[in-house]
PDB file of N, CA and C in Angstrom:
ATOM      1  N   MET C  97     -67.033  61.457 -72.768  1.00  0.00           N
ATOM      2  CA  MET C  97     -66.783  62.675 -71.810  1.00  0.00           C
ATOM      3  C   MET C  97     -66.257  62.146 -70.366  1.00  0.00           C
ATOM      4  N   VAL C  98     -65.240  62.969 -69.979  1.00  0.00           N
ATOM      5  CA  VAL C  98     -64.674  62.717 -68.956  1.00  0.00           C
ATOM      6  C   VAL C  98     -65.422  63.032 -67.626  1.00  0.00           C
ATOM      7  N   GLY C  99     -65.789  62.201 -66.708  1.00  0.00           N
ATOM      8  CA  GLY C  99     -66.638  62.172 -65.518  1.00  0.00           C
ATOM      9  C   GLY C  99     -65.722  62.643 -64.236  1.00  0.00           C
ATOM     10  N   SER C 100     -66.432  63.099 -63.286  1.00  0.00           N
ATOM     11  CA  SER C 100     -65.517  63.494 -62.203  1.00  0.00           C
ATOM     12  C   SER C 100     -65.602  62.513 -61.050  1.00  0.00           C
ATOM     13  N   GLY C 101     -64.635  61.645 -61.142  1.00  0.00           N
ATOM     14  CA  GLY C 101     -64.584  60.366 -60.123  1.00  0.00           C
ATOM     15  C   GLY C 101     -64.137  60.696 -58.737  1.00  0.00           C
ATOM     16  N   THR C 102     -64.063  59.669 -58.048  1.00  0.00           N
ATOM     17  CA  THR C 102     -63.382  60.014 -56.536  1.00  0.00           C
ATOM     18  C   THR C 102     -62.342  58.893 -56.621  1.00  0.00           C
ATOM     19  N   SER C 103     -61.656  58.871 -55.553  1.00  0.00           N
ATOM     20  CA  SER C 103     -60.500  57.851 -55.399  1.00  0.00           C
ATOM     21  C   SER C 103     -60.619  56.639 -55.775  1.00  0.00           C
ATOM     22  N   GLY C 104     -59.982  56.017 -56.758  1.00  0.00           N
ATOM     23  CA  GLY C 104     -60.156  54.821 -57.015  1.00  0.00           C
ATOM     24  C   GLY C 104     -61.192  54.407 -58.034  1.00  0.00           C
ATOM     25  N   GLN C 105     -61.984  55.463 -58.657  1.00  0.00           N
ATOM     26  CA  GLN C 105     -62.965  55.272 -59.635  1.00  0.00           C
ATOM     27  C   GLN C 105     -62.422  55.969 -60.866  1.00  0.00           C
ATOM     28  N   LEU C 106     -62.366  54.971 -61.962  1.00  0.00           N
ATOM     29  CA  LEU C 106     -62.078  55.499 -63.474  1.00  0.00           C
ATOM     30  C   LEU C 106     -63.029  56.689 -63.739  1.00  0.00           C
ATOM     31  N   LEU C 107     -62.374  57.376 -64.567  1.00  0.00           N
ATOM     32  CA  LEU C 107     -63.223  58.486 -65.226  1.00  0.00           C
ATOM     33  C   LEU C 107     -63.706  58.484 -66.428  1.00  0.00           C
ATOM     34  N   CYS C 108     -63.544  57.568 -67.022  1.00  0.00           N
ATOM     35  CA  CYS C 108     -63.806  56.952 -68.274  1.00  0.00           C
ATOM     36  C   CYS C 108     -64.761  55.833 -68.533  1.00  0.00           C
ATOM     37  N   PRO C 109     -65.961  55.692 -67.766  1.00  0.00           N
ATOM     38  CA  PRO C 109     -66.524  54.541 -67.935  1.00  0.00           C
ATOM     39  C   PRO C 109     -67.001  54.172 -69.078  1.00  0.00           C
ATOM     40  N   ALA C 110     -67.389  55.040 -70.094  1.00  0.00           N
ATOM     41  CA  ALA C 110     -67.905  54.520 -71.364  1.00  0.00           C
ATOM     42  C   ALA C 110     -67.061  53.962 -72.323  1.00  0.00           C
ATOM     43  N   ARG C 111     -65.727  54.076 -71.815  1.00  0.00           N
ATOM     44  CA  ARG C 111     -64.595  53.433 -72.780  1.00  0.00           C
ATOM     45  C   ARG C 111     -64.623  53.834 -74.188  1.00  0.00           C
ATOM     46  N   MET C 112     -64.782  55.282 -74.208  1.00  0.00           N
ATOM     47  CA  MET C 112     -64.599  55.883 -75.598  1.00  0.00           C
ATOM     48  C   MET C 112     -63.501  56.872 -75.542  1.00  0.00           C
ATOM     49  N   ALA C 113     -62.312  56.239 -76.281  1.00  0.00           N
ATOM     50  CA  ALA C 113     -61.351  57.019 -76.206  1.00  0.00           C
ATOM     51  C   ALA C 113     -61.437  58.141 -77.559  1.00  0.00           C
ATOM     52  N   MET C 114     -60.401  59.170 -77.268  1.00  0.00           N
ATOM     53  CA  MET C 114     -60.248  60.276 -78.363  1.00  0.00           C
ATOM     54  C   MET C 114     -59.932  59.963 -79.495  1.00  0.00           C
ATOM     55  N   SER C 115     -60.466  60.310 -80.560  1.00  0.00           N
ATOM     56  CA  SER C 115     -60.678  60.018 -82.051  1.00  0.00           C
ATOM     57  C   SER C 115     -59.199  60.056 -82.486  1.00  0.00           C
ATOM     58  N   SER C 116     -58.838  59.269 -83.411  1.00  0.00           N
ATOM     59  CA  SER C 116     -57.496  59.206 -84.127  1.00  0.00           C
ATOM     60  C   SER C 116     -56.766  60.853 -84.715  1.00  0.00           C
ATOM     61  N   ALA C 117     -58.011  61.317 -84.999  1.00  0.00           N
ATOM     62  CA  ALA C 117     -57.733  62.857 -85.675  1.00  0.00           C
ATOM     63  C   ALA C 117     -57.638  63.809 -84.762  1.00  0.00           C
ATOM     64  N   ASN C 118     -58.493  63.794 -83.763  1.00  0.00           N
ATOM     65  CA  ASN C 118     -57.968  64.666 -82.453  1.00  0.00           C
ATOM     66  C   ASN C 118     -56.896  64.173 -81.894  1.00  0.00           C
ATOM     67  N   PHE C 119     -56.533  63.281 -81.669  1.00  0.00           N
ATOM     68  CA  PHE C 119     -55.184  62.801 -81.013  1.00  0.00           C
ATOM     69  C   PHE C 119     -54.226  63.172 -81.602  1.00  0.00           C
ATOM     70  N   GLU C 120     -54.174  63.362 -82.958  1.00  0.00           N
ATOM     71  CA  GLU C 120     -52.985  63.772 -83.577  1.00  0.00           C
ATOM     72  C   GLU C 120     -52.877  65.138 -83.452  1.00  0.00           C
ATOM     73  N   ASN C 121     -53.840  65.810 -83.485  1.00  0.00           N
ATOM     74  CA  ASN C 121     -53.835  67.175 -83.282  1.00  0.00           C
ATOM     75  C   ASN C 121     -53.332  67.551 -81.786  1.00  0.00           C
ATOM     76  N   ALA C 122     -53.720  66.712 -80.956  1.00  0.00           N
ATOM     77  CA  ALA C 122     -53.339  66.568 -79.539  1.00  0.00           C
ATOM     78  C   ALA C 122     -51.833  66.419 -79.324  1.00  0.00           C
ATOM     79  N   LEU C 123     -51.278  65.446 -79.945  1.00  0.00           N
ATOM     80  CA  LEU C 123     -49.837  65.304 -80.015  1.00  0.00           C
ATOM     81  C   LEU C 123     -49.079  66.373 -80.701  1.00  0.00           C
ATOM     82  N   ALA C 124     -49.468  66.954 -81.810  1.00  0.00           N
ATOM     83  CA  ALA C 124     -48.981  68.042 -82.509  1.00  0.00           C
ATOM     84  C   ALA C 124     -48.858  69.302 -81.447  1.00  0.00           C
ATOM     85  N   THR C 125     -50.062  69.372 -80.697  1.00  0.00           N
ATOM     86  CA  THR C 125     -49.837  70.445 -79.675  1.00  0.00           C
ATOM     87  C   THR C 125     -48.623  70.378 -78.700  1.00  0.00           C
ATOM     88  N   VAL C 126     -48.740  69.298 -78.157  1.00  0.00           N
ATOM     89  CA  VAL C 126     -47.553  68.855 -77.050  1.00  0.00           C
ATOM     90  C   VAL C 126     -46.263  69.022 -77.819  1.00  0.00           C
ATOM     91  N   ARG C 127     -46.156  68.455 -78.884  1.00  0.00           N
ATOM     92  CA  ARG C 127     -44.923  68.739 -79.663  1.00  0.00           C
ATOM     93  C   ARG C 127     -44.378  70.047 -80.065  1.00  0.00           C
ATOM     94  N   ASN C 128     -45.361  71.000 -80.161  1.00  0.00           N
ATOM     95  CA  ASN C 128     -45.083  72.331 -80.533  1.00  0.00           C
ATOM     96  C   ASN C 128     -44.705  73.128 -79.131  1.00  0.00           C
ATOM     97  N   GLN C 129     -44.945  72.642 -78.011  1.00  0.00           N
ATOM     98  CA  GLN C 129     -44.364  73.392 -76.954  1.00  0.00           C
ATOM     99  C   GLN C 129     -42.962  73.446 -76.465  1.00  0.00           C
ATOM    100  N   SER C 130     -42.554  74.515 -76.231  1.00  0.00           N
ATOM    101  CA  SER C 130     -41.087  74.595 -76.329  1.00  0.00           C
ATOM    102  C   SER C 130     -40.158  74.075 -74.904  1.00  0.00           C
ATOM    103  N   PHE C 131     -40.894  74.243 -73.750  1.00  0.00           N
ATOM    104  CA  PHE C 131     -40.421  73.995 -72.725  1.00  0.00           C
ATOM    105  C   PHE C 131     -41.128  72.632 -71.945  1.00  0.00           C
ATOM    106  N   ALA C 132     -40.258  71.649 -71.158  1.00  0.00           N
ATOM    107  CA  ALA C 132     -40.750  70.422 -70.539  1.00  0.00           C
ATOM    108  C   ALA C 132     -41.829  70.645 -69.571  1.00  0.00           C
ATOM    109  N   GLU C 133     -42.052  71.774 -69.073  1.00  0.00           N
ATOM    110  CA  GLU C 133     -43.062  72.181 -68.186  1.00  0.00           C
ATOM    111  C   GLU C 133     -44.300  72.241 -68.893  1.00  0.00           C
ATOM    112  N   ASN C 134     -44.124  73.237 -69.924  1.00  0.00           N
ATOM    113  CA  ASN C 134     -45.288  73.159 -70.872  1.00  0.00           C
ATOM    114  C   ASN C 134     -45.980  72.241 -71.601  1.00  0.00           C
ATOM    115  N   LYS C 135     -45.040  71.284 -71.944  1.00  0.00           N
ATOM    116  CA  LYS C 135     -45.203  69.917 -72.588  1.00  0.00           C
ATOM    117  C   LYS C 135     -46.237  69.013 -71.723  1.00  0.00           C
ATOM    118  N   LEU C 136     -45.720  68.936 -70.483  1.00  0.00           N
ATOM    119  CA  LEU C 136     -46.352  68.299 -69.209  1.00  0.00           C
ATOM    120  C   LEU C 136     -47.792  68.912 -68.913  1.00  0.00           C
ATOM    121  N   SER C 137     -47.927  70.012 -68.699  1.00  0.00           N
ATOM    122  CA  SER C 137     -48.973  70.904 -68.479  1.00  0.00           C
ATOM    123  C   SER C 137     -50.166  70.670 -69.691  1.00  0.00           C
ATOM    124  N   THR C 138     -49.530  70.538 -70.809  1.00  0.00           N
ATOM    125  CA  THR C 138     -50.265  70.496 -72.157  1.00  0.00           C
ATOM    126  C   THR C 138     -51.119  69.150 -72.073  1.00  0.00           C
ATOM    127  N   ALA C 139     -50.188  68.061 -71.991  1.00  0.00           N
ATOM    128  CA  ALA C 139     -50.755  66.714 -71.886  1.00  0.00           C
ATOM    129  C   ALA C 139     -51.621  66.347 -70.772  1.00  0.00           C
ATOM    130  N   ARG C 140     -51.267  67.054 -69.855  1.00  0.00           N
ATOM    131  CA  ARG C 140     -52.385  66.846 -68.744  1.00  0.00           C
ATOM    132  C   ARG C 140     -53.695  67.604 -68.741  1.00  0.00           C
ATOM    133  N   GLN C 141     -53.530  68.586 -69.708  1.00  0.00           N
ATOM    134  CA  GLN C 141     -54.706  69.242 -69.933  1.00  0.00           C
ATOM    135  C   GLN C 141     -55.582  68.347 -71.128  1.00  0.00           C
ATOM    136  N   ILE C 142     -55.035  67.767 -71.957  1.00  0.00           N
ATOM    137  CA  ILE C 142     -55.194  66.918 -72.990  1.00  0.00           C
ATOM    138  C   ILE C 142     -56.292  65.689 -72.373  1.00  0.00           C
ATOM    139  N   ALA C 143     -55.406  65.083 -71.208  1.00  0.00           N
ATOM    140  CA  ALA C 143     -55.905  63.883 -70.529  1.00  0.00           C
ATOM    141  C   ALA C 143     -57.085  64.336 -69.627  1.00  0.00           C
ATOM    142  N   THR C 144     -57.113  65.575 -69.133  1.00  0.00           N
ATOM    143  CA  THR C 144     -58.446  65.940 -68.274  1.00  0.00           C
ATOM    144  C   THR C 144     -59.597  66.252 -69.028  1.00  0.00           C
ATOM    145  N   SER C 145     -59.494  66.511 -70.241  1.00  0.00           N
ATOM    146  CA  SER C 145     -60.621  66.732 -71.118  1.00  0.00           C
ATOM    147  C   SER C 145     -60.971  65.374 -72.065  1.00  0.00           C
ATOM    148  N   ASN C 146     -60.191  64.510 -72.047  1.00  0.00           N
ATOM    149  CA  ASN C 146     -60.374  63.491 -73.087  1.00  0.00           C
ATOM    150  C   ASN C 146     -60.201  62.030 -72.293  1.00  0.00           C
ATOM    151  N   CYS C 147     -60.714  60.828 -72.835  1.00  0.00           N
ATOM    152  CA  CYS C 147     -60.411  59.721 -72.481  1.00  0.00           C
ATOM    153  C   CYS C 147     -59.423  59.271 -73.039  1.00  0.00           C
ATOM    154  N   LEU C 148     -58.359  58.509 -72.752  1.00  0.00           N
ATOM    155  CA  LEU C 148     -57.163  57.862 -73.841  1.00  0.00           C
ATOM    156  C   LEU C 148     -56.924  56.590 -73.615  1.00  0.00           C
ATOM    157  N   THR C 149     -56.518  55.851 -74.774  1.00  0.00           N
ATOM    158  CA  THR C 149     -56.077  54.545 -74.727  1.00  0.00           C
ATOM    159  C   THR C 149     -54.571  54.402 -74.153  1.00  0.00           C
ATOM    160  N   VAL C 150     -54.140  53.244 -73.684  1.00  0.00           N
ATOM    161  CA  VAL C 150     -52.927  53.268 -73.019  1.00  0.00           C
ATOM    162  C   VAL C 150     -52.032  53.583 -74.225  1.00  0.00           C
ATOM    163  N   ASN C 151     -52.039  52.988 -75.460  1.00  0.00           N
ATOM    164  CA  ASN C 151     -51.447  53.732 -76.454  1.00  0.00           C
ATOM    165  C   ASN C 151     -51.063  55.219 -76.592  1.00  0.00           C
ATOM    166  N   GLN C 152     -52.336  55.811 -76.579  1.00  0.00           N
ATOM    167  CA  GLN C 152     -52.563  57.091 -76.677  1.00  0.00           C
ATOM    168  C   GLN C 152     -51.693  57.770 -75.240  1.00  0.00           C
ATOM    169  N   ILE C 153     -51.711  57.432 -74.056  1.00  0.00           N
ATOM    170  CA  ILE C 153     -50.978  57.657 -73.152  1.00  0.00           C
ATOM    171  C   ILE C 153     -49.374  57.603 -73.232  1.00  0.00           C
ATOM    172  N   SER C 154     -49.118  56.396 -73.661  1.00  0.00           N
ATOM    173  CA  SER C 154     -47.627  56.102 -73.880  1.00  0.00           C
ATOM    174  C   SER C 154     -47.002  57.175 -74.922  1.00  0.00           C
ATOM    175  N   LEU C 155     -47.911  57.461 -75.906  1.00  0.00           N
ATOM    176  CA  LEU C 155     -47.524  58.143 -77.139  1.00  0.00           C
ATOM    177  C   LEU C 155     -46.946  59.787 -76.531  1.00  0.00           C
ATOM    178  N   LEU C 156     -48.299  60.247 -75.747  1.00  0.00           N
ATOM    179  CA  LEU C 156     -48.014  61.398 -75.254  1.00  0.00           C
ATOM    180  C   LEU C 156     -46.875  61.660 -74.398  1.00  0.00           C
ATOM    181  N   ALA C 157     -46.676  60.641 -73.209  1.00  0.00           N
ATOM    182  CA  ALA C 157     -45.646  60.691 -72.427  1.00  0.00           C
ATOM    183  C   ALA C 157     -44.291  60.578 -73.060  1.00  0.00           C
ATOM    184  N   SER C 158     -44.155  59.705 -74.308  1.00  0.00           N
ATOM    185  CA  SER C 158     -42.981  59.632 -74.953  1.00  0.00           C
ATOM    186  C   SER C 158     -42.430  61.130 -75.493  1.00  0.00           C
ATOM    187  N   LEU C 159     -43.459  62.044 -75.583  1.00  0.00           N
ATOM    188  CA  LEU C 159     -42.851  63.543 -75.732  1.00  0.00           C
ATOM    189  C   LEU C 159     -42.402  64.226 -74.578  1.00  0.00           C
ATOM    190  N   LEU C 160     -42.557  63.498 -73.455  1.00  0.00           N
ATOM    191  CA  LEU C 160     -41.922  64.357 -72.215  1.00  0.00           C
ATOM    192  C   LEU C 160     -40.521  64.027 -72.046  1.00  0.00           C
ATOM    193  N   SER C 161     -39.720  64.916 -71.849  1.00  0.00           N
ATOM    194  CA  SER C 161     -38.182  64.721 -71.834  1.00  0.00           C
ATOM    195  C   SER C 161     -37.612  64.118 -70.523  1.00  0.00           C
ATOM    196  N   PHE C 162     -38.219  64.414 -69.647  1.00  0.00           N
ATOM    197  CA  PHE C 162     -37.648  63.649 -68.146  1.00  0.00           C
ATOM    198  C   PHE C 162     -38.459  62.737 -67.440  1.00  0.00           C
ATOM    199  N   GLU C 163     -37.841  61.899 -66.807  1.00  0.00           N
ATOM    200  CA  GLU C 163     -38.313  60.673 -66.290  1.00  0.00           C
ATOM    201  C   GLU C 163     -39.539  61.120 -65.333  1.00  0.00           C
ATOM    202  N   ASP C 164     -39.338  62.094 -64.590  1.00  0.00           N
ATOM    203  CA  ASP C 164     -40.258  62.469 -63.672  1.00  0.00           C
ATOM    204  C   ASP C 164     -41.531  62.935 -64.195  1.00  0.00           C
ATOM    205  N   ASN C 165     -41.346  63.761 -65.286  1.00  0.00           N
ATOM    206  CA  ASN C 165     -42.439  64.155 -65.981  1.00  0.00           C
ATOM    207  C   ASN C 165     -43.587  63.180 -66.456  1.00  0.00           C
ATOM    208  N   LYS C 166     -42.815  62.217 -66.974  1.00  0.00           N
ATOM    209  CA  LYS C 166     -43.228  60.698 -67.760  1.00  0.00           C
ATOM    210  C   LYS C 166     -44.220  60.053 -66.717  1.00  0.00           C
ATOM    211  N   LEU C 167     -43.614  60.028 -65.407  1.00  0.00           N
ATOM    212  CA  LEU C 167     -44.102  59.219 -64.173  1.00  0.00           C
ATOM    213  C   LEU C 167     -45.372  59.976 -63.738  1.00  0.00           C
ATOM    214  N   GLU C 168     -45.136  61.399 -63.692  1.00  0.00           N
ATOM    215  CA  GLU C 168     -46.259  62.226 -63.174  1.00  0.00           C
ATOM    216  C   GLU C 168     -47.456  62.075 -64.187  1.00  0.00           C
ATOM    217  N   PHE C 169     -47.258  62.187 -65.419  1.00  0.00           N
ATOM    218  CA  PHE C 169     -48.267  62.220 -66.267  1.00  0.00           C
ATOM    219  C   PHE C 169     -48.803  60.804 -66.452  1.00  0.00           C
ATOM    220  N   ALA C 170     -48.233  59.730 -66.283  1.00  0.00           N
ATOM    221  CA  ALA C 170     -48.712  58.464 -66.309  1.00  0.00           C
ATOM    222  C   ALA C 170     -49.632  58.140 -65.230  1.00  0.00           C
ATOM    223  N   LYS C 171     -49.255  58.502 -63.975  1.00  0.00           N
ATOM    224  CA  LYS C 171     -49.966  58.573 -62.887  1.00  0.00           C
ATOM    225  C   LYS C 171     -51.246  59.274 -63.109  1.00  0.00           C
ATOM    226  N   PHE C 172     -51.023  60.534 -63.637  1.00  0.00           N
ATOM    227  CA  PHE C 172     -52.275  61.349 -63.882  1.00  0.00           C
ATOM    228  C   PHE C 172     -53.438  60.829 -64.773  1.00  0.00           C
ATOM    229  N   ALA C 173     -52.840  60.429 -65.669  1.00  0.00           N
ATOM    230  CA  ALA C 173     -53.724  59.841 -66.846  1.00  0.00           C
ATOM    231  C   ALA C 173     -54.467  58.482 -66.647  1.00  0.00           C
ATOM    232  N   TYR C 174     -53.867  57.591 -65.438  1.00  0.00           N
ATOM    233  CA  TYR C 174     -54.465  56.357 -65.172  1.00  0.00           C
ATOM    234  C   TYR C 174     -55.921  56.194 -65.163  1.00  0.00           C
ATOM    235  N   ASP C 175     -56.610  57.238 -64.297  1.00  0.00           N
ATOM    236  CA  ASP C 175     -58.091  57.415 -64.249  1.00  0.00           C
ATOM    237  C   ASP C 175     -58.906  57.733 -65.494  1.00  0.00           C
ATOM    238  N   ARG C 176     -58.146  58.247 -66.529  1.00  0.00           N
ATOM    239  CA  ARG C 176     -58.482  58.688 -67.617  1.00  0.00           C
ATOM    240  C   ARG C 176     -58.549  57.654 -68.710  1.00  0.00           C
ATOM    241  N   CYS C 177     -58.100  56.271 -68.520  1.00  0.00           N
ATOM    242  CA  CYS C 177     -57.514  55.327 -69.477  1.00  0.00           C
ATOM    243  C   CYS C 177     -58.918  54.601 -69.597  1.00  0.00           C
ATOM    244  N   VAL C 178     -59.079  54.261 -71.027  1.00  0.00           N
ATOM    245  CA  VAL C 178     -60.240  53.366 -71.341  1.00  0.00           C
ATOM    246  C   VAL C 178     -59.862  51.979 -71.385  1.00  0.00           C
ATOM    247  N   ASP C 179     -58.758  51.386 -71.458  1.00  0.00           N
ATOM    248  CA  ASP C 179     -58.045  50.211 -71.216  1.00  0.00           C
ATOM    249  C   ASP C 179     -56.991  49.953 -70.225  1.00  0.00           C
ATOM    250  N   PRO C 180     -57.319  50.200 -68.715  1.00  0.00           N
ATOM    251  CA  PRO C 180     -56.426  50.192 -67.667  1.00  0.00           C
ATOM    252  C   PRO C 180     -55.741  48.749 -67.509  1.00  0.00           C
ATOM    253  N   GLY C 181     -56.561  47.933 -68.025  1.00  0.00           N
ATOM    254  CA  GLY C 181     -55.894  46.715 -67.929  1.00  0.00           C
ATOM    255  C   GLY C 181     -54.641  46.380 -68.744  1.00  0.00           C
ATOM    256  N   ASN C 182     -54.436  47.136 -69.637  1.00  0.00           N
ATOM    257  CA  ASN C 182     -53.172  47.006 -70.523  1.00  0.00           C
ATOM    258  C   ASN C 182     -52.242  48.068 -69.979  1.00  0.00           C
ATOM    259  N   TYR C 183     -52.337  48.654 -68.806  1.00  0.00           N
ATOM    260  CA  TYR C 183     -51.382  49.877 -68.181  1.00  0.00           C
ATOM    261  C   TYR C 183     -49.768  49.129 -68.327  1.00  0.00           C
ATOM    262  N   PHE C 184     -49.737  47.995 -68.031  1.00  0.00           N
ATOM    263  CA  PHE C 184     -48.283  47.616 -68.031  1.00  0.00           C
ATOM    264  C   PHE C 184     -47.538  47.740 -69.047  1.00  0.00           C
ATOM    265  N   ASN C 185     -48.126  48.135 -70.535  1.00  0.00           N
ATOM    266  CA  ASN C 185     -47.392  48.566 -71.349  1.00  0.00           C
ATOM    267  C   ASN C 185     -46.811  49.823 -71.503  1.00  0.00           C
ATOM    268  N   LEU C 186     -47.132  50.676 -70.382  1.00  0.00           N
ATOM    269  CA  LEU C 186     -46.315  51.840 -70.002  1.00  0.00           C
ATOM    270  C   LEU C 186     -45.075  51.649 -69.492  1.00  0.00           C
ATOM    271  N   ASN C 187     -44.697  50.427 -69.019  1.00  0.00           N
ATOM    272  CA  ASN C 187     -43.470  50.159 -68.365  1.00  0.00           C
ATOM    273  C   ASN C 187     -42.305  50.579 -69.573  1.00  0.00           C
ATOM    274  N   ASN C 188     -42.343  50.365 -70.663  1.00  0.00           N
ATOM    275  CA  ASN C 188     -41.694  50.629 -71.650  1.00  0.00           C
ATOM    276  C   ASN C 188     -41.052  52.144 -71.961  1.00  0.00           C
ATOM    277  N   ILE C 189     -41.878  53.032 -71.307  1.00  0.00           N
ATOM    278  CA  ILE C 189     -41.579  54.251 -71.602  1.00  0.00           C
ATOM    279  C   ILE C 189     -40.444  54.961 -70.573  1.00  0.00           C
ATOM    280  N   PHE C 190     -40.263  54.034 -69.552  1.00  0.00           N
ATOM    281  CA  PHE C 190     -39.423  54.252 -68.434  1.00  0.00           C
ATOM    282  C   PHE C 190     -38.036  54.054 -68.558  1.00  0.00           C
ATOM    283  N   SER C 191     -37.048  54.666 -68.466  1.00  0.00           N
ATOM    284  CA  SER C 191     -35.541  54.466 -68.222  1.00  0.00           C
ATOM    285  C   SER C 191     -35.208  53.484 -66.901  1.00  0.00           C
ATOM    286  N   PHE C 192     -35.893  53.796 -66.032  1.00  0.00           N
ATOM    287  CA  PHE C 192     -35.708  53.525 -64.582  1.00  0.00           C
ATOM    288  C   PHE C 192     -36.473  52.480 -63.963  1.00  0.00           C
ATOM    289  N   SER C 193     -36.086  51.473 -63.420  1.00  0.00           N
ATOM    290  CA  SER C 193     -37.026  50.345 -62.894  1.00  0.00           C
ATOM    291  C   SER C 193     -37.700  50.906 -61.701  1.00  0.00           C
ATOM    292  N   SER C 194     -37.173  51.886 -61.112  1.00  0.00           N
ATOM    293  CA  SER C 194     -37.827  52.644 -59.932  1.00  0.00           C
ATOM    294  C   SER C 194     -39.045  53.358 -60.039  1.00  0.00           C
ATOM    295  N   SER C 195     -39.153  53.957 -61.511  1.00  0.00           N
ATOM    296  CA  SER C 195     -40.258  54.711 -62.149  1.00  0.00           C
ATOM    297  C   SER C 195     -41.488  53.595 -62.334  1.00  0.00           C
ATOM    298  N   VAL C 196     -40.947  52.289 -62.883  1.00  0.00           N
ATOM    299  CA  VAL C 196     -42.009  51.448 -63.094  1.00  0.00           C
ATOM    300  C   VAL C 196     -42.679  50.967 -61.629  1.00  0.00           C
ATOM    301  N   GLU C 197     -41.660  50.821 -60.714  1.00  0.00           N
ATOM    302  CA  GLU C 197     -42.212  50.398 -59.472  1.00  0.00           C
ATOM    303  C   GLU C 197     -43.200  51.416 -58.789  1.00  0.00           C
ATOM    304  N   SER C 198     -42.927  52.766 -58.915  1.00  0.00           N
ATOM    305  CA  SER C 198     -43.600  53.835 -58.533  1.00  0.00           C
ATOM    306  C   SER C 198     -45.001  53.886 -59.101  1.00  0.00           C
ATOM    307  N   LEU C 199     -44.983  53.568 -60.315  1.00  0.00           N
ATOM    308  CA  LEU C 199     -46.121  53.545 -61.086  1.00  0.00           C
ATOM    309  C   LEU C 199     -47.206  52.462 -60.430  1.00  0.00           C
ATOM    310  N   ASN C 200     -46.440  51.290 -60.589  1.00  0.00           N
ATOM    311  CA  ASN C 200     -47.275  49.993 -60.043  1.00  0.00           C
ATOM    312  C   ASN C 200     -47.864  50.153 -58.718  1.00  0.00           C
ATOM    313  N   GLN C 201     -47.106  50.863 -57.744  1.00  0.00           N
ATOM    314  CA  GLN C 201     -47.595  51.270 -56.348  1.00  0.00           C
ATOM    315  C   GLN C 201     -48.875  52.117 -56.568  1.00  0.00           C
ATOM    316  N   TYR C 202     -48.707  53.043 -57.370  1.00  0.00           N
ATOM    317  CA  TYR C 202     -49.624  54.108 -57.432  1.00  0.00           C
ATOM    318  C   TYR C 202     -51.026  53.296 -57.655  1.00  0.00           C
ATOM    319  N   ILE C 203     -50.788  52.539 -59.065  1.00  0.00           N
ATOM    320  CA  ILE C 203     -52.024  51.863 -59.584  1.00  0.00           C
ATOM    321  C   ILE C 203     -52.666  50.936 -58.466  1.00  0.00           C
ATOM    322  N   SER C 204     -51.737  50.103 -57.715  1.00  0.00           N
ATOM    323  CA  SER C 204     -52.266  49.184 -56.538  1.00  0.00           C
ATOM    324  C   SER C 204     -53.048  49.931 -55.681  1.00  0.00           C
ATOM    325  N   GLY C 205     -52.748  51.228 -55.320  1.00  0.00           N
ATOM    326  CA  GLY C 205     -53.122  51.944 -54.480  1.00  0.00           C
ATOM    327  C   GLY C 205     -54.732  52.507 -54.904  1.00  0.00           C
ATOM    328  N   ARG C 206     -54.726  52.457 -56.166  1.00  0.00           N
ATOM    329  CA  ARG C 206     -55.910  53.142 -56.699  1.00  0.00           C
ATOM    330  C   ARG C 206     -57.212  52.211 -56.625  1.00  0.00           C
ATOM    331  N   HIS C 207     -56.907  50.855 -56.262  1.00  0.00           N
ATOM    332  CA  HIS C 207     -57.851  49.690 -56.236  1.00  0.00           C
ATOM    333  C   HIS C 207     -58.201  49.609 -54.699  1.00  0.00           C
TER     334      HIS C 207
END
């Protein structure tokens, strides 16, 4: 269960990520959204209610069309990640180095 943390506190201390079956359903739900903003909103809703692995966050973000949306989701999902030490793997989802830099600055500010 996702807890309600404060600034700098991870919200998934139990380190229990969303199950594979539930995650596949979540991916399908995001995929079925017609508009970019709806995809982002749905991805955020999934992350709000579930703890996710870096790989799951990456897969959700890859369904988002726009760089800004990917970055926003990556920042939003950070506190809901069960393996934040692997967050560097998200660098591959971005087309621009400025997005990677922005995410890294955000993460540095969380500690």
